[in-house]
Amino acid sequence: MAKTALVTGILGQDGPYLAQFLIKKGYKVYGLIRRYSNPNFSNLDFVGVTNDVDYVEGDMNDEASLLNIVRTLQPTEVYNLAAQSFVKSSFDQAKLTTEVNSLGPLYLLNAIKYFSPMTKFYQASTSEMFGLQHTNGYQDENTPFHPRSPYGVSKVYAYWMTVNYRESYGLFTANGILFNHESPIRGIQFVTRKITDGVARIKLGLAKDLRLGNLEAKRDWGFAGDYVEAMYLMLQQPASNDYVIGTGESHTVREFVEAAFKSVGINNWKKYVVIDPQYKRPAEVPALKAKADRAMKNLGWKPKVSFEELVEMMVKADLKRYGSK
Ligand code: NAP
Ligand code: F7E
């Protein structure tokens, strides 16, 4: 019988890439969607799997809907990707962020515990949990947590509940501690996509400037398409565990800006970039760099797309979007 996967966050960035990956592996994929007045399937359209996914309606804030879905589907695997994932908004909407990102995973874990204990569970954990902490300049599975935003704090709760349900009830649960990963379908508010979209518009004469916050923050940016494979591999292991996933290479926002402008032949990027304090955060995560040795050794995983290739892929996609309009 075909394996089945319930993917929450199916309309976001990672959901479509994961659905595409699992469908190619022969899975039947169920995507959790909320009730919308106007649903937006554009990210699934982009990867070409909109009609290959079955949709189930529910909400991470609605425990009964999740219990009922898990009880009915009894999926082989649950990938919990749904979240209020924008760090900046979490400062202003801390309660909502906590409800979706902390209680949502708890509802799913309870649904599995009571109604489908053989279901394997993936939790979308994040490098934001490390915040200020590092081990000799990088972060791995042994680096302590010091989250710097309500988003980071909410994810630490979900991380530990995922570990706790493994230890307490013997469930197969895995935390993927993923560092920033991007793609042409990255949400427009996140800095990489905001930059590539801005660069495309400037190049085409549709915008005059690009307004950004802290250019000195360092991030370990990879390609989302590479990272969904790691999610899948975590659930195929003989025993469940938690894994850091990243490239091991770190760049400043400034370097991303430079590379994006350079890819369209603009070298004097400073002429276009305006520093706007509204994009700075009450507390910042200054530097993230993954040491993904455990994943490379146990999962045989490694990233395929380089930083330069990622920037170019995203700029090209945004140029194409505007060009075709
Ligand atoms: P994303 O693009 O923001 O997608 C998040 C998805 O969650 C959206 O489809 C959204 O649904 C859904 N969602 C939000 N609130 C919900 C609710 N109450 N009920 C049901 N669904 C809800 O995020 P992403 O970049 O794909 O990331 C996937 C996961 O990985 C997230 O949990 C994120 O926190 C985590 N993560 C991301 C990164 C990264 O760099 N991308 C790194 C580490 C961890 P709507 O479409 O209905 O709004
Ligand atoms: O910011 C700086 C900003 O919003 C990256 C989420 O997927 O990855 C993501 O969180 C950096 C920060 O991502 C602007 O201050 C400067 O230092 O793209 P971002 P994030 O906060 O790192 C982690 C791993 C997740 O788990 C999250 O869900 O860029 N920055 N100027 C800016 N950021 C934004 N958004 N906009 C600016 O104008």
CSV table of C-alpha atoms and ligand atoms in Angstrom, one decimal:
chain,number,residue,atom,x,y,z
A,1,MET,CA,0.0,0.0,0.0
A,2,ALA,CA,1.2,3.5,-0.8
A,3,LYS,CA,2.7,5.5,2.1
A,4,THR,CA,0.6,8.5,3.1
A,5,ALA,CA,1.8,11.9,4.4
A,6,LEU,CA,-0.1,14.7,6.0
A,7,VAL,CA,1.7,18.0,5.3
A,8,THR,CA,0.7,21.1,7.2
A,9,GLY,CA,1.8,24.4,5.7
A,10,ILE,CA,1.2,23.0,2.3
A,11,LEU,CA,0.7,26.5,0.7
A,12,GLY,CA,3.9,28.0,2.1
A,13,GLN,CA,7.4,27.7,0.7
A,14,ASP,CA,8.5,24.3,2.0
A,15,GLY,CA,5.1,22.5,1.6
A,16,PRO,CA,5.1,22.5,-2.2
A,17,TYR,CA,8.7,21.3,-2.5
A,18,LEU,CA,8.1,18.6,0.1
A,19,ALA,CA,4.8,17.5,-1.7
A,20,GLN,CA,6.6,17.3,-5.0
A,21,PHE,CA,9.4,15.3,-3.4
A,22,LEU,CA,7.0,12.8,-1.7
A,23,ILE,CA,4.8,12.4,-4.7
A,24,LYS,CA,7.8,11.4,-6.8
A,25,LYS,CA,8.6,8.8,-4.1
A,26,GLY,CA,5.1,7.4,-4.6
A,27,TYR,CA,3.4,8.9,-1.5
A,28,LYS,CA,-0.3,10.0,-1.4
A,29,VAL,CA,0.0,13.5,0.0
A,30,TYR,CA,-2.7,15.2,2.0
A,31,GLY,CA,-2.3,19.0,2.5
A,32,LEU,CA,-3.8,20.8,5.5
A,33,ILE,CA,-5.4,24.0,4.4
A,34,ARG,CA,-7.4,26.6,6.3
A,35,ARG,CA,-10.8,28.0,5.3
A,36,TYR,CA,-10.1,31.0,3.0
A,37,SER,CA,-12.3,33.5,1.3
A,38,ASN,CA,-9.7,33.4,-1.5
A,39,PRO,CA,-7.3,30.4,-1.4
A,40,ASN,CA,-3.9,30.9,-3.0
A,41,PHE,CA,-2.3,27.8,-4.6
A,42,SER,CA,0.4,29.8,-6.5
A,43,ASN,CA,3.3,28.1,-4.8
A,44,LEU,CA,2.0,24.6,-5.5
A,45,ASP,CA,1.3,25.8,-9.1
A,46,PHE,CA,5.0,26.9,-9.3
A,47,VAL,CA,6.2,23.4,-8.6
A,48,GLY,CA,3.4,21.8,-10.6
A,49,VAL,CA,1.7,19.6,-8.0
A,50,THR,CA,-1.6,21.5,-7.2
A,51,ASN,CA,-3.8,18.7,-8.7
A,52,ASP,CA,-1.7,15.9,-7.2
A,53,VAL,CA,-2.4,16.8,-3.6
A,54,ASP,CA,-5.5,15.9,-1.6
A,55,TYR,CA,-6.7,18.7,0.6
A,56,VAL,CA,-8.1,18.5,4.1
A,57,GLU,CA,-9.5,21.5,5.9
A,58,GLY,CA,-8.4,22.4,9.4
A,59,ASP,CA,-6.4,24.9,11.4
A,60,MET,CA,-3.5,24.7,13.7
A,61,ASN,CA,-5.5,26.6,16.2
A,62,ASP,CA,-8.4,24.2,16.1
A,63,GLU,CA,-7.5,21.1,18.1
A,64,ALA,CA,-10.6,19.1,17.1
A,65,SER,CA,-10.0,19.5,13.4
A,66,LEU,CA,-6.4,18.1,13.8
A,67,LEU,CA,-7.5,15.2,16.0
A,68,ASN,CA,-10.2,14.3,13.5
A,69,ILE,CA,-7.9,14.5,10.5
A,70,VAL,CA,-5.2,12.3,12.0
A,71,ARG,CA,-7.8,9.8,13.3
A,72,THR,CA,-9.4,9.5,9.9
A,73,LEU,CA,-6.2,9.4,7.7
A,74,GLN,CA,-3.9,7.4,10.0
A,75,PRO,CA,-1.0,8.8,7.9
A,76,THR,CA,2.3,7.0,7.7
A,77,GLU,CA,4.1,10.4,8.3
A,78,VAL,CA,3.1,13.9,9.5
A,79,TYR,CA,5.3,16.8,8.4
A,80,ASN,CA,4.4,19.8,10.6
A,81,LEU,CA,5.5,22.8,8.5
A,82,ALA,CA,2.6,25.2,9.4
A,83,ALA,CA,3.7,28.2,11.4
A,84,GLN,CA,3.5,31.9,11.8
A,85,SER,CA,7.0,31.9,10.5
A,86,PHE,CA,7.9,35.6,10.1
A,87,VAL,CA,10.2,36.6,13.0
A,88,LYS,CA,9.5,40.4,12.7
A,89,SER,CA,5.7,39.8,13.0
A,90,SER,CA,6.1,37.6,16.0
A,91,PHE,CA,7.2,40.6,18.1
A,92,ASP,CA,3.8,42.2,17.5
A,93,GLN,CA,1.7,39.0,17.4
A,94,ALA,CA,3.4,37.0,20.1
A,95,LYS,CA,0.2,35.2,21.3
A,96,LEU,CA,-0.9,34.2,17.9
A,97,THR,CA,2.6,33.0,17.1
A,98,THR,CA,2.7,30.9,20.3
A,99,GLU,CA,-0.8,29.4,19.6
A,100,VAL,CA,0.1,28.3,16.1
A,101,ASN,CA,3.8,27.4,16.6
A,102,SER,CA,3.7,25.9,20.1
A,103,LEU,CA,0.2,24.6,20.7
A,104,GLY,CA,-0.4,23.5,17.1
A,105,PRO,CA,2.4,20.9,17.3
A,106,LEU,CA,1.1,19.8,20.7
A,107,TYR,CA,-2.3,19.1,19.2
A,108,LEU,CA,-0.7,17.0,16.5
A,109,LEU,CA,1.4,15.1,18.9
A,110,ASN,CA,-1.6,14.3,21.0
A,111,ALA,CA,-3.6,13.3,18.0
A,112,ILE,CA,-0.8,10.8,17.1
A,113,LYS,CA,-0.5,9.6,20.7
A,114,TYR,CA,-4.2,8.8,21.1
A,115,PHE,CA,-5.3,7.9,17.6
A,116,SER,CA,-2.4,6.9,15.4
A,117,PRO,CA,0.7,6.0,17.4
A,118,MET,CA,2.6,4.4,14.5
A,119,THR,CA,2.6,7.7,12.6
A,120,LYS,CA,6.0,9.3,12.4
A,121,PHE,CA,6.2,13.0,13.2
A,122,TYR,CA,8.5,15.7,11.7
A,123,GLN,CA,8.6,19.1,13.5
A,124,ALA,CA,9.9,22.1,11.6
A,125,SER,CA,12.4,23.4,14.2
A,126,THR,CA,14.7,26.3,13.4
A,127,SER,CA,18.1,27.8,13.9
A,128,GLU,CA,16.3,30.8,15.4
A,129,MET,CA,16.2,28.7,18.6
A,130,PHE,CA,20.0,29.2,19.0
A,131,GLY,CA,19.7,33.0,18.8
A,132,LEU,CA,22.8,34.4,20.6
A,133,GLN,CA,24.4,31.0,21.2
A,134,HIS,CA,27.1,29.4,19.2
A,135,THR,CA,29.9,26.8,19.6
A,136,ASN,CA,33.2,28.3,18.2
A,137,GLY,CA,31.2,30.3,15.6
A,138,TYR,CA,28.8,27.6,14.5
A,139,GLN,CA,25.7,25.9,15.8
A,140,ASP,CA,25.1,22.1,16.0
A,141,GLU,CA,22.7,19.8,17.9
A,142,ASN,CA,24.7,20.4,21.1
A,143,THR,CA,24.6,24.2,21.0
A,144,PRO,CA,22.3,25.6,23.8
A,145,PHE,CA,19.2,27.6,22.9
A,146,HIS,CA,18.9,31.4,23.5
A,147,PRO,CA,16.0,32.5,21.3
A,148,ARG,CA,15.7,36.2,20.5
A,149,SER,CA,12.1,36.6,19.4
A,150,PRO,CA,8.6,35.3,20.3
A,151,TYR,CA,9.0,33.1,17.2
A,152,GLY,CA,12.2,31.5,18.5
A,153,VAL,CA,10.7,31.0,21.9
A,154,SER,CA,7.5,29.4,20.5
A,155,LYS,CA,9.7,27.0,18.5
A,156,VAL,CA,11.7,26.0,21.5
A,157,TYR,CA,8.5,24.8,23.2
A,158,ALA,CA,7.6,22.7,20.2
A,159,TYR,CA,11.1,21.3,20.0
A,160,TRP,CA,11.0,20.0,23.5
A,161,MET,CA,7.5,18.6,23.2
A,162,THR,CA,8.6,16.7,20.2
A,163,VAL,CA,11.5,15.3,22.2
A,164,ASN,CA,9.3,14.7,25.2
A,165,TYR,CA,6.7,12.7,23.3
A,166,ARG,CA,9.5,10.5,21.9
A,167,GLU,CA,10.9,9.9,25.4
A,168,SER,CA,7.6,9.5,27.2
A,169,TYR,CA,5.5,7.6,24.8
A,170,GLY,CA,8.0,6.0,22.4
A,171,LEU,CA,6.6,7.9,19.4
A,172,PHE,CA,8.8,8.3,16.3
A,173,THR,CA,9.4,12.1,16.3
A,174,ALA,CA,12.1,14.1,14.7
A,175,ASN,CA,13.1,17.8,14.9
A,176,GLY,CA,14.7,19.2,11.8
A,177,ILE,CA,16.7,22.2,13.0
A,178,LEU,CA,16.8,24.0,9.7
A,179,PHE,CA,18.8,27.0,9.0
A,180,ASN,CA,17.4,29.7,6.6
A,181,HIS,CA,16.4,28.2,3.2
A,182,GLU,CA,15.1,30.1,0.3
A,183,SER,CA,13.7,29.7,-3.2
A,184,PRO,CA,11.8,31.5,-5.9
A,185,ILE,CA,8.6,30.9,-3.9
A,186,ARG,CA,10.0,32.3,-0.6
A,187,GLY,CA,7.5,34.7,1.0
A,188,ILE,CA,8.0,38.2,-0.2
A,189,GLN,CA,8.6,39.6,3.3
A,190,PHE,CA,11.7,37.5,4.0
A,191,VAL,CA,14.9,39.4,3.2
A,192,THR,CA,16.3,37.2,0.4
A,193,ARG,CA,13.1,37.4,-1.7
A,194,LYS,CA,12.5,41.0,-0.8
A,195,ILE,CA,16.0,41.7,-2.2
A,196,THR,CA,15.6,39.6,-5.4
A,197,ASP,CA,12.2,41.0,-6.1
A,198,GLY,CA,13.5,44.6,-5.5
A,199,VAL,CA,16.5,44.0,-7.7
A,200,ALA,CA,14.3,42.7,-10.5
A,201,ARG,CA,12.0,45.7,-10.3
A,202,ILE,CA,15.0,48.1,-10.3
A,203,LYS,CA,16.6,46.4,-13.2
A,204,LEU,CA,13.3,46.6,-15.2
A,205,GLY,CA,12.8,50.3,-14.2
A,206,LEU,CA,9.7,49.5,-12.0
A,207,ALA,CA,11.3,50.7,-8.7
A,208,LYS,CA,13.8,53.3,-7.7
A,209,ASP,CA,15.1,52.0,-4.4
A,210,LEU,CA,15.2,49.0,-2.0
A,211,ARG,CA,14.5,49.7,1.7
A,212,LEU,CA,16.2,47.3,4.2
A,213,GLY,CA,17.1,47.1,7.9
A,214,ASN,CA,20.2,45.5,9.3
A,215,LEU,CA,22.7,44.6,6.6
A,216,GLU,CA,25.2,43.1,9.0
A,217,ALA,CA,23.2,40.1,10.1
A,218,LYS,CA,24.8,36.8,9.0
A,219,ARG,CA,22.8,33.9,7.8
A,220,ASP,CA,23.5,30.4,6.5
A,221,TRP,CA,21.3,30.4,3.4
A,222,GLY,CA,20.5,27.2,1.4
A,223,PHE,CA,17.9,26.1,-1.2
A,224,ALA,CA,14.5,24.9,0.1
A,225,GLY,CA,14.4,22.1,-2.5
A,226,ASP,CA,17.5,20.5,-1.0
A,227,TYR,CA,16.2,20.8,2.6
A,228,VAL,CA,12.9,18.9,2.1
A,229,GLU,CA,14.9,15.8,1.2
A,230,ALA,CA,16.5,16.0,4.7
A,231,MET,CA,13.0,16.1,6.3
A,232,TYR,CA,12.1,12.9,4.5
A,233,LEU,CA,15.3,11.2,5.3
A,234,MET,CA,14.9,11.9,9.1
A,235,LEU,CA,11.7,9.9,9.1
A,236,GLN,CA,13.3,6.9,7.2
A,237,GLN,CA,15.9,6.2,9.9
A,238,PRO,CA,15.8,3.1,12.2
A,239,ALA,CA,15.5,5.4,15.3
A,240,SER,CA,14.2,9.0,15.6
A,241,ASN,CA,16.6,11.8,16.3
A,242,ASP,CA,17.1,15.6,15.9
A,243,TYR,CA,19.2,17.0,13.1
A,244,VAL,CA,20.8,20.4,12.2
A,245,ILE,CA,20.4,21.2,8.5
A,246,GLY,CA,22.4,23.9,6.8
A,247,THR,CA,25.2,24.6,4.3
A,248,GLY,CA,28.1,25.5,6.8
A,249,GLU,CA,28.6,28.8,4.9
A,250,SER,CA,27.5,32.1,6.3
A,251,HIS,CA,26.9,35.4,4.5
A,252,THR,CA,25.8,38.9,5.6
A,253,VAL,CA,22.6,40.5,4.2
A,254,ARG,CA,25.0,43.0,2.6
A,255,GLU,CA,26.7,40.2,0.7
A,256,PHE,CA,23.3,38.9,-0.5
A,257,VAL,CA,22.4,42.4,-1.7
A,258,GLU,CA,25.8,42.7,-3.6
A,259,ALA,CA,25.4,39.3,-5.2
A,260,ALA,CA,21.8,40.0,-6.3
A,261,PHE,CA,22.6,43.3,-7.9
A,262,LYS,CA,25.8,41.9,-9.5
A,263,SER,CA,23.8,39.1,-11.1
A,264,VAL,CA,21.9,41.7,-13.2
A,265,GLY,CA,25.0,43.7,-14.0
A,266,ILE,CA,24.6,46.5,-11.4
A,267,ASN,CA,27.8,47.1,-9.4
A,268,ASN,CA,26.9,50.4,-7.7
A,269,TRP,CA,24.2,48.8,-5.5
A,270,LYS,CA,24.7,51.5,-2.7
A,271,LYS,CA,22.9,54.0,-5.0
A,272,TYR,CA,19.7,52.0,-4.7
A,273,VAL,CA,19.7,50.7,-1.1
A,274,VAL,CA,18.1,52.8,1.7
A,275,ILE,CA,18.4,51.8,5.3
A,276,ASP,CA,15.0,52.1,6.9
A,277,PRO,CA,14.7,51.6,10.7
A,278,GLN,CA,11.2,50.1,10.4
A,279,TYR,CA,12.8,46.9,9.2
A,280,LYS,CA,15.1,46.5,12.2
A,281,ARG,CA,14.0,44.2,15.1
A,282,PRO,CA,13.8,44.8,18.9
A,283,ALA,CA,16.3,42.0,19.3
A,284,GLU,CA,18.4,40.5,16.5
A,285,VAL,CA,20.1,37.2,15.9
A,286,PRO,CA,23.5,38.3,14.7
A,287,ALA,CA,25.1,35.3,13.2
A,288,LEU,CA,24.1,31.7,12.2
A,289,LYS,CA,26.3,29.0,10.7
A,290,ALA,CA,25.3,25.4,10.7
A,291,LYS,CA,27.5,22.4,11.4
A,292,ALA,CA,25.4,19.6,9.9
A,293,ASP,CA,27.9,16.7,10.5
A,294,ARG,CA,25.2,14.5,12.0
A,295,ALA,CA,22.9,14.8,9.0
A,296,MET,CA,25.7,14.3,6.6
A,297,LYS,CA,26.9,11.1,8.4
A,298,ASN,CA,23.6,9.5,9.5
A,299,LEU,CA,21.3,10.7,6.6
A,300,GLY,CA,23.9,10.9,3.8
A,301,TRP,CA,22.5,14.4,3.2
A,302,LYS,CA,24.3,17.3,1.7
A,303,PRO,CA,23.2,20.6,0.1
A,304,LYS,CA,23.5,20.8,-3.7
A,305,VAL,CA,22.8,24.5,-4.5
A,306,SER,CA,25.5,27.0,-3.7
A,307,PHE,CA,24.9,30.6,-2.4
A,308,GLU,CA,25.7,32.1,-5.8
A,309,GLU,CA,23.4,29.7,-7.6
A,310,LEU,CA,20.6,30.4,-5.1
A,311,VAL,CA,20.8,34.2,-5.6
A,312,GLU,CA,20.9,33.8,-9.3
A,313,MET,CA,18.0,31.4,-9.4
A,314,MET,CA,15.8,33.7,-7.3
A,315,VAL,CA,16.7,36.9,-9.3
A,316,LYS,CA,16.0,35.1,-12.6
A,317,ALA,CA,12.6,33.9,-11.4
A,318,ASP,CA,11.6,37.4,-10.3
A,319,LEU,CA,12.8,38.9,-13.5
A,320,LYS,CA,10.7,36.3,-15.4
A,321,ARG,CA,7.7,37.1,-13.3
A,322,TYR,CA,7.8,40.8,-14.0
A,323,GLY,CA,9.0,40.3,-17.6
A,324,SER,CA,6.0,38.1,-18.3
A,325,LYS,CA,3.5,40.7,-16.9
B,1,NAP,P1,5.8,29.8,5.2
B,1,NAP,O1,6.1,30.0,3.8
B,1,NAP,O2,5.6,30.9,6.1
B,1,NAP,O3,4.6,28.8,5.3
B,1,NAP,C1,3.9,28.6,6.5
B,1,NAP,C2,2.6,27.9,6.3
B,1,NAP,O4,1.9,27.7,7.5
B,1,NAP,C3,1.6,28.7,5.4
B,1,NAP,O5,1.2,27.8,4.3
B,1,NAP,C4,0.5,29.0,6.3
B,1,NAP,O6,-0.8,28.9,5.7
B,1,NAP,C5,0.6,27.9,7.4
B,1,NAP,N1,-0.1,28.3,8.6
B,1,NAP,C6,0.1,29.4,9.3
B,1,NAP,N2,-0.8,29.5,10.3
B,1,NAP,C7,-1.6,28.4,10.2
B,1,NAP,C8,-2.7,27.9,10.9
B,1,NAP,N3,-3.2,28.6,12.0
B,1,NAP,N4,-3.3,26.8,10.5
B,1,NAP,C9,-2.9,26.1,9.4
B,1,NAP,N5,-1.8,26.5,8.7
B,1,NAP,C10,-1.2,27.7,9.1
B,1,NAP,O7,7.0,28.9,5.9
B,1,NAP,P2,8.2,28.0,5.3
B,1,NAP,O8,9.3,28.9,4.9
B,1,NAP,O9,7.6,27.1,4.2
B,1,NAP,O10,8.6,27.2,6.5
B,1,NAP,C11,8.0,25.9,6.8
B,1,NAP,C12,8.2,25.7,8.3
B,1,NAP,O11,9.6,25.6,8.6
B,1,NAP,C13,7.7,26.7,9.3
B,1,NAP,O12,7.2,26.0,10.4
B,1,NAP,C14,8.9,27.6,9.6
B,1,NAP,O13,8.7,28.1,10.9
B,1,NAP,C15,10.0,26.5,9.6
B,1,NAP,N6,11.3,27.0,9.3
B,1,NAP,C16,11.5,27.7,8.1
B,1,NAP,C17,12.8,28.0,7.8
B,1,NAP,C18,13.1,28.8,6.5
B,1,NAP,O14,14.2,29.3,6.4
B,1,NAP,N7,12.1,28.8,5.5
B,1,NAP,C19,13.9,27.7,8.6
B,1,NAP,C20,13.6,26.9,9.7
B,1,NAP,C21,12.3,26.5,10.1
B,1,NAP,P3,-1.5,30.0,4.9
B,1,NAP,O15,-0.9,29.8,3.5
B,1,NAP,O16,-2.9,29.6,5.0
B,1,NAP,O17,-1.1,31.3,5.5
B,2,F7E,O1,15.7,38.0,8.0
B,2,F7E,C1,17.7,41.0,8.3
B,2,F7E,C2,16.9,40.6,9.5
B,2,F7E,O2,13.2,37.7,7.8
B,2,F7E,C3,17.0,37.6,7.8
B,2,F7E,C4,12.4,32.5,8.8
B,2,F7E,O3,12.2,31.6,7.7
B,2,F7E,O4,14.7,31.9,8.9
B,2,F7E,C5,13.8,33.0,8.7
B,2,F7E,O5,14.0,34.0,9.8
B,2,F7E,C6,17.9,38.7,8.3
B,2,F7E,C7,17.5,39.2,9.7
B,2,F7E,O6,14.6,35.7,8.1
B,2,F7E,C8,15.5,43.2,6.3
B,2,F7E,O7,17.0,41.5,10.5
B,2,F7E,C9,17.6,43.2,7.1
B,2,F7E,O8,18.7,39.4,10.5
B,2,F7E,O9,14.7,36.8,6.0
B,2,F7E,P1,14.5,37.1,7.4
B,2,F7E,P2,14.9,35.3,9.6
B,2,F7E,O10,14.5,36.3,10.6
B,2,F7E,O11,16.4,34.8,9.7
B,2,F7E,C10,14.6,31.2,10.2
B,2,F7E,C11,15.6,30.1,10.2
B,2,F7E,C12,13.2,30.8,10.4
B,2,F7E,O12,12.9,29.8,11.1
B,2,F7E,C13,12.1,31.8,10.1
B,2,F7E,O13,10.9,31.2,10.0
B,2,F7E,O14,17.8,39.8,7.5
B,2,F7E,N1,17.0,42.1,7.5
B,2,F7E,N2,16.7,44.0,6.4
B,2,F7E,C14,15.8,42.0,7.0
B,2,F7E,N3,14.8,41.1,7.1
B,2,F7E,C15,13.6,41.3,6.5
B,2,F7E,N4,12.7,40.4,6.6
B,2,F7E,N5,13.4,42.5,5.8
B,2,F7E,C16,14.3,43.5,5.7
B,2,F7E,O15,14.0,44.5,5.1
